[in-house]
């Protein structure tokens, strides 16, 4: 059987590839001048909700850098307005009326998949027409716990103390909200798969705020439900939790092919906990603000830690707004020149 032309997909399915495929979280967006030119004439929601603009922004980094995957330009909050919620960006997500009562949760509408965000499906189809077969397209969604953090808190926060208190004081309401968000997320990801996404990533940005006991109650079951619900699609499933090293024993129970790791834990330390899984990551995004020599040193450190199994090179979280594009170009070259094949084969 001929190998898949996409190195990213081969690695995502567990192949210990001769070169680590590379893509970067937030590679489509604010650090690129061509993105800022579009942003000067369109609001964030206009960019997300206009398929032609979302497709163009998704493709922009691929025109600059020989990356192995594209990720759709969107936001984890994108499916929420279909539930009847008013979400704005100022600059981060702001929910007009935080969701904290039974009546509010009962009122949340659960639309069918095709009605959640049809513009996302259209953008995916546009992007797939432009991508060569060796470049995979990643779809994504926010995990229920992370979405609930925004809905209950009402906006971004350092500690999400209102949300965390809500979990303790109203656990039944929290579970009801998480059940609805799980079904929404599952339908939304199936929509993306049907439109042509070739891998699906679940972002659990705020899972690390919880201890393991709370995560096992309010995070793990809902993530498991979503990931199990995607199993029949034949697409690799990727899970990312940020600042959550204390939760790795629980995350090892999730049915996903790829674990994306933030920059706080070396990849080789996680291999025994996730046998047979692909690890993704995990360069500190701030390294790309440093001189090229530092970028090369730190990238090689991540690549060396990624040996011993399937590895997709990425950052530990999203590209920073102030990242120079030329530093991204240097990183891509460094990763592609790393002699992984020789090290995997054990030959000099």
XYZ file of C-alpha atoms in Angstrom:
348
model
C 0.000 0.000 0.000
C 1.351 3.437 -0.927
C 1.815 5.777 2.045
C -0.564 8.707 2.319
C 0.882 11.815 0.615
C 0.243 13.796 3.813
C 3.133 13.389 6.234
C 0.968 15.014 8.896
C -1.784 12.410 8.563
C 0.721 9.549 8.552
C 2.212 10.819 11.812
C -1.238 11.492 13.287
C -2.138 7.850 12.685
C 0.960 6.770 14.581
C 3.687 6.400 11.953
C 7.171 7.234 13.210
C 7.834 9.347 10.121
C 11.323 10.086 8.718
C 10.680 13.812 9.281
C 8.468 15.374 11.904
C 5.563 17.100 10.129
C 5.035 20.693 11.154
C 2.168 23.095 11.658
C 1.672 25.874 14.195
C -1.322 26.786 16.298
C -2.604 30.230 15.243
C -0.465 30.025 12.105
C -3.329 31.802 10.295
C -3.720 35.192 11.857
C -2.471 38.243 13.572
C 1.322 38.006 13.153
C 1.033 38.175 9.337
C 0.794 41.585 7.604
C -1.530 40.130 4.962
C -3.925 39.104 7.730
C -3.764 42.564 9.285
C -4.608 44.064 5.897
C -7.864 42.077 5.877
C -8.533 42.890 9.527
C -8.286 46.595 8.726
C -11.459 46.318 6.635
C -13.385 43.515 8.335
C -14.305 42.719 11.925
C -13.310 39.414 13.479
C -16.822 37.965 13.174
C -16.984 39.128 9.551
C -13.742 37.290 8.806
C -14.945 34.117 10.516
C -18.440 34.211 9.004
C -17.431 35.075 5.436
C -16.271 31.800 3.845
C -14.092 33.506 1.236
C -12.274 35.563 3.880
C -11.867 32.626 6.278
C -10.497 30.480 3.449
C -8.102 33.202 2.319
C -6.764 33.684 5.855
C -6.403 29.919 6.315
C -4.293 29.722 3.163
C -2.080 32.767 3.850
C 0.596 30.974 5.929
C 0.757 28.138 3.391
C 1.790 30.646 0.736
C 4.677 31.809 2.919
C 5.857 28.581 4.575
C 6.020 24.915 3.464
C 3.863 23.698 6.349
C 2.413 20.190 6.436
C -1.095 21.128 7.567
C -3.513 24.027 7.493
C -5.909 24.791 10.314
C -9.167 26.519 9.538
C -9.302 30.176 10.534
C -12.114 30.378 13.069
C -12.615 30.554 16.839
C -13.766 28.124 19.509
C -16.736 30.437 20.216
C -18.034 30.129 16.642
C -20.810 27.549 17.251
C -22.257 29.294 20.319
C -24.460 31.922 18.582
C -26.411 29.025 17.049
C -27.548 28.222 20.593
C -29.063 31.693 20.907
C -26.097 33.288 22.662
C -24.712 36.735 21.921
C -20.924 36.628 21.701
C -18.655 39.575 20.901
C -14.876 40.045 20.819
C -13.318 42.935 22.738
C -10.663 41.765 21.908
C -11.276 38.410 23.597
C -14.646 36.668 23.855
C -17.387 38.460 25.766
C -20.778 36.853 26.448
C -23.557 39.445 26.688
C -25.461 37.517 29.381
C -23.400 34.993 31.360
C -25.120 31.605 31.671
C -25.625 30.750 35.342
C -29.235 29.691 35.881
C -31.335 26.655 35.061
C -33.680 28.775 32.939
C -30.760 30.055 30.843
C -29.386 26.557 30.314
C -32.823 25.184 29.410
C -33.209 27.994 26.860
C -30.023 27.060 24.997
C -31.015 25.753 21.574
C -29.374 22.628 20.132
C -29.419 23.066 16.343
C -28.840 20.291 13.862
C -25.267 20.046 12.555
C -25.900 21.780 9.242
C -27.439 24.804 11.013
C -24.657 25.399 13.541
C -22.199 27.314 11.363
C -22.796 26.632 7.659
C -20.201 29.261 6.754
C -17.539 27.066 8.385
C -18.453 24.153 6.144
C -18.299 26.435 3.106
C -14.866 27.721 4.119
C -13.573 24.168 4.564
C -14.716 23.217 1.074
C -13.029 26.313 -0.390
C -9.751 25.554 1.380
C -9.711 21.878 0.361
C -10.013 22.896 -3.296
C -6.802 24.913 -2.962
C -4.656 22.610 -0.854
C -2.319 20.088 -2.486
C -2.842 16.473 -1.344
C 0.259 16.516 0.849
C -1.135 19.356 3.022
C -3.887 18.243 5.397
C -6.690 20.464 6.695
C -7.449 20.468 10.424
C -10.838 21.369 11.829
C -11.337 22.182 15.492
C -13.679 23.029 18.328
C -13.503 24.091 21.936
C -13.957 21.465 24.637
C -17.194 21.727 26.663
C -15.331 22.654 29.854
C -13.516 25.532 28.159
C -16.669 26.789 26.450
C -18.516 26.635 29.762
C -15.756 28.656 31.419
C -16.434 31.549 29.033
C -20.220 31.217 29.268
C -20.351 31.210 33.057
C -17.569 33.739 33.659
C -18.879 36.008 30.872
C -15.446 36.905 29.503
C -11.822 35.870 29.612
C -10.251 35.773 33.061
C -6.970 34.886 34.684
C -8.454 32.489 37.234
C -12.119 32.024 36.162
C -13.104 32.203 39.815
C -16.829 32.633 39.038
C -16.798 29.528 36.861
C -14.829 27.458 39.358
C -17.194 28.507 42.150
C -20.124 27.560 39.904
C -18.756 24.019 39.549
C -18.658 23.692 43.333
C -21.936 25.427 44.169
C -24.099 24.280 41.227
C -22.666 20.948 40.067
C -25.968 19.726 38.657
C -26.435 22.862 36.566
C -22.816 22.628 35.436
C -23.347 19.059 34.249
C -26.529 20.044 32.402
C -24.645 22.852 30.628
C -21.739 20.558 29.787
C -24.100 17.946 28.354
C -25.577 20.494 25.970
C -22.171 21.842 24.990
C -20.913 18.290 24.374
C -23.718 17.574 21.937
C -23.211 20.920 20.194
C -19.458 20.277 19.863
C -19.950 16.760 18.541
C -22.411 17.959 15.899
C -20.139 20.860 14.984
C -17.088 18.639 14.493
C -19.107 16.178 12.417
C -20.163 19.103 10.226
C -16.498 19.967 9.664
C -15.610 16.362 8.871
C -18.439 16.080 6.366
C -17.262 19.294 4.683
C -13.734 17.918 4.227
C -11.660 18.424 7.381
C -9.051 15.640 7.570
C -8.238 15.793 11.282
C -10.077 17.268 14.264
C -8.550 19.015 17.268
C -10.330 19.704 20.556
C -8.969 22.730 22.422
C -9.384 22.524 26.206
C -7.620 25.764 27.013
C -8.802 26.103 30.609
C -8.791 22.481 31.768
C -5.592 23.130 33.709
C -7.482 25.388 36.126
C -9.071 22.323 37.724
C -7.602 19.681 39.971
C -7.802 16.075 38.838
C -10.952 15.272 40.809
C -12.865 18.186 39.255
C -11.514 17.394 35.793
C -12.630 13.794 36.116
C -16.148 15.001 36.887
C -16.527 18.072 34.670
C -13.978 17.543 31.895
C -13.083 13.929 31.192
C -16.573 12.426 30.638
C -17.590 15.115 28.148
C -14.319 14.995 26.235
C -14.603 11.213 26.108
C -18.155 11.449 24.774
C -17.088 13.775 21.959
C -13.987 11.821 20.989
C -15.854 8.511 21.045
C -18.579 10.086 18.933
C -15.984 10.963 16.289
C -14.481 7.475 16.140
C -16.459 6.294 13.142
C -15.386 9.183 10.915
C -11.975 7.722 10.131
C -10.154 10.951 11.070
C -7.353 11.349 13.620
C -8.499 13.044 16.827
C -6.245 15.534 18.634
C -6.701 16.781 22.198
C -4.954 19.757 23.791
C -5.158 20.960 27.383
C -2.967 23.891 28.447
C -1.193 24.110 31.809
C -2.528 20.680 32.665
C 0.461 18.448 33.402
C -1.242 17.304 36.616
C -4.120 15.944 34.493
C -2.080 13.711 32.161
C -3.014 10.480 34.016
C -6.682 11.308 33.430
C -6.106 12.420 29.840
C -4.434 9.083 29.126
C -7.953 7.608 29.318
C -9.220 9.700 26.385
C -9.798 7.925 23.038
C -7.648 10.094 20.776
C -4.796 9.411 18.393
C -2.798 12.553 19.149
C -2.054 14.342 22.405
C -0.943 17.935 21.939
C 1.413 18.990 24.733
C 2.115 22.506 25.970
C 5.694 23.631 26.519
C 5.883 22.798 30.230
C 6.488 19.038 29.953
C 9.184 17.359 27.802
C 7.698 14.996 25.236
C 9.968 12.104 26.183
C 8.598 12.236 29.723
C 5.102 11.531 28.386
C 5.929 8.621 26.054
C 5.469 5.959 28.785
C 2.085 7.427 29.772
C 0.787 7.531 26.184
C 2.185 4.396 24.513
C 1.370 4.074 20.841
C -0.003 7.618 20.656
C 1.327 10.486 18.587
C 2.642 13.437 20.568
C 2.255 16.950 19.161
C 4.222 19.998 20.234
C 5.731 21.541 22.096
C 7.995 24.576 21.571
C 7.332 27.530 23.863
C 5.770 30.206 21.584
C 7.946 32.870 23.209
C 11.056 31.194 21.766
C 10.058 32.624 18.376
C 10.709 36.104 19.773
C 14.327 35.144 20.474
C 17.339 35.244 18.086
C 17.664 32.516 15.430
C 20.387 30.660 17.330
C 18.044 30.252 20.285
C 15.180 29.168 18.032
C 17.391 26.500 16.442
C 18.645 25.213 19.798
C 15.196 25.001 21.382
C 13.575 23.488 18.294
C 16.211 20.763 18.176
C 15.640 20.079 21.871
C 11.931 19.485 21.180
C 12.706 17.349 18.129
C 15.118 15.191 20.111
C 12.542 14.747 22.880
C 10.036 13.715 20.211
C 12.115 10.757 19.083
C 11.013 7.312 20.145
C 7.570 7.456 18.554
C 5.319 9.440 16.253
C 5.781 13.205 16.597
C 4.099 16.227 15.020
C 6.122 19.384 15.624
C 4.116 22.345 16.871
C 4.149 25.041 19.484
C 2.921 24.430 23.002
C 0.163 26.977 22.328
C -0.624 29.632 19.724
C 1.770 31.916 17.871
C 2.189 35.246 19.631
C 0.995 38.399 17.921
C 4.507 39.918 17.877
C 6.213 36.913 16.248
C 8.332 38.011 13.245
C 7.309 36.017 10.149
C 10.967 35.551 9.270
C 11.427 33.686 12.566
C 8.632 31.324 11.581
C 10.384 30.724 8.260
C 13.618 29.951 10.110
C 11.821 27.546 12.450
C 10.246 25.673 9.535
C 13.634 25.291 7.865
C 15.213 24.112 11.118
C 12.556 21.453 11.681
C 12.706 20.210 8.114
C 16.494 19.886 8.214
C 16.577 17.950 11.490
C 18.091 14.497 10.733
C 15.246 12.543 12.276
C 15.430 9.672 9.787
C 19.038 8.971 10.654
C 18.309 9.132 14.380
C 15.201 6.939 14.084
C 17.055 4.398 11.947
C 20.031 4.504 14.277
C 22.468 5.318 11.495
C 24.903 8.252 11.504
